């Protein structure tokens, strides 16, 4: 890229074009406004017995607000259950998929 995100914003905003940089997850997690908007929340997690930072809920309801009480699943944590119980794969098929590197 020949210009930085800031340079593009400075160029476009005077023209009435809405522009802002796109943050990655790490940048967003370090943005105070993201925390103020509850995109991230801190909650006590029984699984690890401590406070953890997690993504907030995508919507907020005034009468029945939700809360985050557990960590999300690990990558591949429920793959075997979904394949066998929901999609009807046999254990032999699951083993074959693992050997092929198609699943964790």
Coordinates of N, CA and C in Angstrom, one line a residue:
X1 N 0.8 -1.2 0.0 CA 0.0 0.0 0.0 C 0.9 1.2 0.0
X2 N 0.5 2.2 -0.8 CA 1.3 3.4 -0.8 C 0.9 4.5 0.2
X3 N -0.3 4.3 0.7 CA -0.8 5.3 1.7 C -1.2 4.5 3.0
X4 N -1.1 5.2 4.1 CA -1.6 4.6 5.4 C -3.1 4.8 5.5
X5 N -3.7 4.1 6.4 CA -5.1 4.3 6.7 C -5.4 5.7 7.1
X6 N -4.5 6.3 7.9 CA -4.7 7.7 8.3 C -4.7 8.6 7.1
X7 N -3.8 8.4 6.2 CA -3.7 9.3 5.0 C -5.0 9.2 4.2
X8 N -5.5 8.0 4.0 CA -6.7 7.9 3.3 C -7.9 8.6 4.0
X9 N -8.0 8.4 5.3 CA -9.0 9.1 6.0 C -8.9 10.6 5.9
X10 N -7.7 11.1 6.0 CA -7.5 12.6 5.9 C -7.9 13.1 4.5
X11 N -7.7 12.2 3.5 CA -8.1 12.6 2.1 C -9.6 12.5 1.9
X12 N -10.2 11.5 2.4 CA -11.6 11.2 2.1 C -12.6 12.0 2.9
X13 N -12.3 12.2 4.2 CA -13.3 12.9 5.1 C -13.7 14.3 4.7
X14 N -12.7 15.1 4.2 CA -13.2 16.4 3.7 C -14.1 16.4 2.5
X15 N -14.1 15.2 1.8 CA -15.0 15.0 0.7 C -16.4 14.4 1.1
X16 N -16.6 14.3 2.4 CA -17.8 13.7 2.9 C -17.9 12.2 2.8
X17 N -16.8 11.6 2.6 CA -16.7 10.1 2.5 C -16.4 9.5 3.9
X18 N -17.3 8.7 4.4 CA -17.0 8.1 5.7 C -15.9 7.1 5.5
X19 N -14.9 7.2 6.4 CA -13.7 6.3 6.3 C -13.1 6.1 7.6
X20 N -12.8 4.9 7.9 CA -12.0 4.5 9.1 C -11.3 3.3 8.9
X21 N -10.2 3.0 9.6 CA -9.4 1.8 9.4 C -10.2 0.6 9.9
X22 N -9.9 -0.5 9.4 CA -10.5 -1.8 9.8 C -9.5 -2.4 10.8
X23 N -10.0 -2.6 12.0 CA -9.1 -3.2 13.1 C -9.2 -4.7 13.0
X24 N -8.0 -5.3 13.4 CA -8.1 -6.8 13.6 C -8.5 -7.0 15.0
X25 N -8.7 -8.3 15.4 CA -9.3 -8.6 16.7 C -8.4 -8.1 17.8
X26 N -7.1 -8.2 17.7 CA -6.2 -7.7 18.8 C -6.3 -6.2 18.9
X27 N -6.3 -5.5 17.8 CA -6.5 -4.0 17.9 C -7.8 -3.6 18.5
X28 N -8.8 -4.3 18.1 CA -10.2 -4.0 18.6 C -10.2 -4.3 20.1
X29 N -9.6 -5.4 20.6 CA -9.6 -5.7 22.0 C -8.8 -4.7 22.8
X30 N -8.0 -3.9 22.2 CA -7.2 -2.9 22.9 C -7.8 -1.5 22.7
X31 N -9.0 -1.4 22.1 CA -9.7 -0.1 21.9 C -10.7 0.2 23.0
X32 N -10.4 1.2 23.8 CA -11.3 1.6 24.9 C -12.8 1.7 24.4
X33 N -13.0 2.2 23.2 CA -14.4 2.4 22.8 C -15.1 1.0 22.6
X34 N -14.4 0.0 22.2 CA -14.9 -1.3 22.0 C -15.4 -1.9 23.3
X35 N -14.6 -1.6 24.4 CA -15.0 -2.0 25.7 C -16.2 -1.2 26.2
X36 N -16.2 0.1 25.9 CA -17.4 1.0 26.3 C -18.7 0.5 25.7
X37 N -18.5 0.0 24.4 CA -19.7 -0.5 23.7 C -20.0 -1.9 24.0
X38 N -19.4 -2.5 25.0 CA -19.6 -3.9 25.4 C -19.3 -4.9 24.3
X39 N -18.4 -4.6 23.3 CA -18.0 -5.6 22.4 C -17.1 -6.7 23.1
X40 N -16.5 -6.3 24.2 CA -15.8 -7.2 25.0 C -16.2 -6.9 26.5
X41 N -16.2 -8.0 27.2 CA -16.6 -7.9 28.7 C -15.7 -8.8 29.5
X42 N -15.6 -8.5 30.7 CA -14.9 -9.3 31.7 C -15.9 -10.0 32.5
X43 N -15.7 -11.3 32.7 CA -16.6 -12.1 33.5 C -15.8 -13.2 34.2
X44 N -16.4 -13.7 35.3 CA -15.8 -14.8 36.1 C -16.1 -16.1 35.4
X45 N -15.1 -16.9 35.1 CA -15.3 -18.2 34.5 C -15.0 -19.3 35.4
X46 N -16.0 -20.1 35.7 CA -15.8 -21.3 36.5 C -14.8 -22.3 36.0
X47 N -14.8 -22.4 34.7 CA -13.9 -23.4 34.0 C -12.4 -23.1 34.4
X48 N -12.0 -21.9 34.5 CA -10.6 -21.5 34.8 C -10.5 -20.9 36.2
X49 N -11.6 -20.7 36.9 CA -11.6 -20.1 38.2 C -10.9 -18.7 38.3
X50 N -11.2 -17.9 37.3 CA -10.7 -16.5 37.4 C -11.5 -15.6 36.4
X51 N -11.3 -14.3 36.5 CA -11.9 -13.4 35.6 C -11.2 -13.5 34.2
X52 N -12.0 -13.5 33.1 CA -11.5 -13.6 31.8 C -12.1 -12.5 30.9
X53 N -11.4 -12.1 29.9 CA -11.9 -11.2 28.9 C -12.5 -12.0 27.8
X54 N -13.8 -11.7 27.4 CA -14.4 -12.4 26.3 C -15.2 -11.5 25.5
X55 N -15.6 -11.9 24.3 CA -16.4 -11.1 23.4 C -17.8 -10.9 24.0
X56 N -18.3 -9.7 23.9 CA -19.6 -9.5 24.5 C -20.7 -10.0 23.6
X57 N -21.9 -9.9 24.0 CA -23.1 -10.4 23.2 C -23.3 -9.5 22.0
X58 N -23.8 -10.0 20.9 CA -24.0 -9.2 19.7 C -25.2 -8.3 19.8
X59 N -26.1 -8.6 20.7 CA -27.2 -7.7 20.9 C -27.5 -7.4 22.4
X60 N -28.1 -6.3 22.7 CA -28.5 -6.0 24.1 C -30.0 -5.9 24.2
X61 N -30.6 -6.6 25.1 CA -32.0 -6.5 25.4 C -32.2 -5.9 26.8
X62 N -33.1 -4.8 26.8 CA -33.3 -4.1 28.1 C -34.0 -4.9 29.1
X63 N -35.0 -5.7 28.7 CA -35.8 -6.4 29.7 C -35.2 -7.8 30.1
X64 N -34.5 -8.4 29.2 CA -33.9 -9.7 29.4 C -32.4 -9.7 28.9
X65 N -31.6 -8.9 29.6 CA -30.2 -8.9 29.1 C -29.5 -10.2 29.4
X66 N -28.7 -10.6 28.4 CA -27.9 -11.8 28.5 C -26.6 -11.6 29.2
X67 N -25.9 -12.7 29.4 CA -24.6 -12.6 30.0 C -23.7 -13.7 29.5
X68 N -22.4 -13.5 29.5 CA -21.5 -14.5 29.1 C -21.0 -15.3 30.4
X69 N -21.2 -16.6 30.4 CA -20.9 -17.3 31.7 C -19.8 -18.4 31.5
X70 N -19.5 -18.7 30.2 CA -18.5 -19.7 29.9 C -17.7 -19.3 28.8
X71 N -16.5 -20.0 28.6 CA -15.7 -19.7 27.5 C -16.3 -20.4 26.3
X72 N -16.0 -20.0 25.1 CA -16.5 -20.7 23.9 C -15.7 -22.0 23.7
X73 N -16.3 -22.8 22.8 CA -15.6 -24.1 22.6 C -14.3 -24.0 21.9
X74 N -13.4 -24.9 22.2 CA -12.1 -25.0 21.5 C -12.3 -25.4 20.1
X75 N -11.4 -25.0 19.2 CA -11.5 -25.4 17.8 C -11.5 -27.0 17.7
X76 N -12.6 -27.5 17.1 CA -12.8 -28.9 17.0 C -13.3 -29.6 18.2
X77 N -13.7 -28.9 19.2 CA -14.1 -29.6 20.5 C -15.3 -30.5 20.3
X78 N -16.3 -30.1 19.4 CA -17.5 -30.8 19.3 C -17.6 -31.5 17.9
X79 N -16.5 -31.6 17.2 CA -16.5 -32.1 15.8 C -17.1 -33.6 15.8
X80 N -16.5 -34.4 16.7 CA -16.9 -35.8 16.7 C -18.4 -36.0 17.0
X81 N -18.9 -35.2 18.0 CA -20.3 -35.3 18.4 C -21.2 -34.9 17.2
X82 N -20.8 -33.8 16.5 CA -21.7 -33.3 15.4 C -21.7 -34.3 14.3
X83 N -20.5 -34.8 14.0 CA -20.4 -35.8 12.8 C -21.2 -37.1 13.1
X84 N -21.0 -37.6 14.3 CA -21.7 -38.9 14.6 C -23.1 -38.7 15.1
X85 N -23.4 -37.8 16.0 CA -24.8 -37.7 16.5 C -25.7 -36.9 15.6
X86 N -25.2 -35.9 15.0 CA -26.1 -35.1 14.2 C -26.1 -35.5 12.7
X87 N -24.9 -35.7 12.2 CA -24.8 -36.0 10.7 C -24.8 -37.5 10.4
X88 N -24.7 -38.3 11.4 CA -24.8 -39.8 11.1 C -23.6 -40.4 10.6
X89 N -22.4 -39.8 10.8 CA -21.1 -40.4 10.4 C -20.8 -41.6 11.3
X90 N -20.2 -42.6 10.8 CA -19.7 -43.7 11.6 C -18.4 -43.3 12.2
X91 N -17.9 -44.0 13.3 CA -16.6 -43.8 13.9 C -15.5 -44.0 12.9
X92 N -15.7 -45.0 12.0 CA -14.7 -45.3 11.0 C -14.5 -44.1 10.1
X93 N -15.6 -43.5 9.7 CA -15.5 -42.3 8.8 C -14.8 -41.1 9.5
X94 N -15.1 -41.0 10.8 CA -14.5 -39.9 11.6 C -13.0 -40.1 11.7
X95 N -12.6 -41.4 12.0 CA -11.2 -41.7 12.0 C -10.5 -41.4 10.7
X96 N -11.2 -41.8 9.6 CA -10.6 -41.5 8.2 C -10.5 -40.0 8.0
X97 N -11.4 -39.2 8.4 CA -11.3 -37.8 8.2 C -10.2 -37.2 9.0
X98 N -9.9 -37.8 10.2 CA -8.8 -37.3 11.1 C -7.5 -37.7 10.4
X99 N -7.4 -38.9 9.9 CA -6.2 -39.4 9.2 C -5.9 -38.5 8.0
X100 N -6.9 -38.1 7.3 CA -6.7 -37.2 6.1 C -6.4 -35.8 6.5
X101 N -6.5 -35.4 7.8 CA -6.3 -34.1 8.2 C -7.5 -33.1 7.9
X102 N -8.6 -33.7 7.6 CA -9.8 -32.9 7.3 C -10.4 -32.3 8.6
X103 N -10.2 -33.0 9.7 CA -10.8 -32.5 11.0 C -9.7 -32.7 12.0
X104 N -9.9 -32.0 13.2 CA -8.9 -32.1 14.3 C -9.3 -33.3 15.1

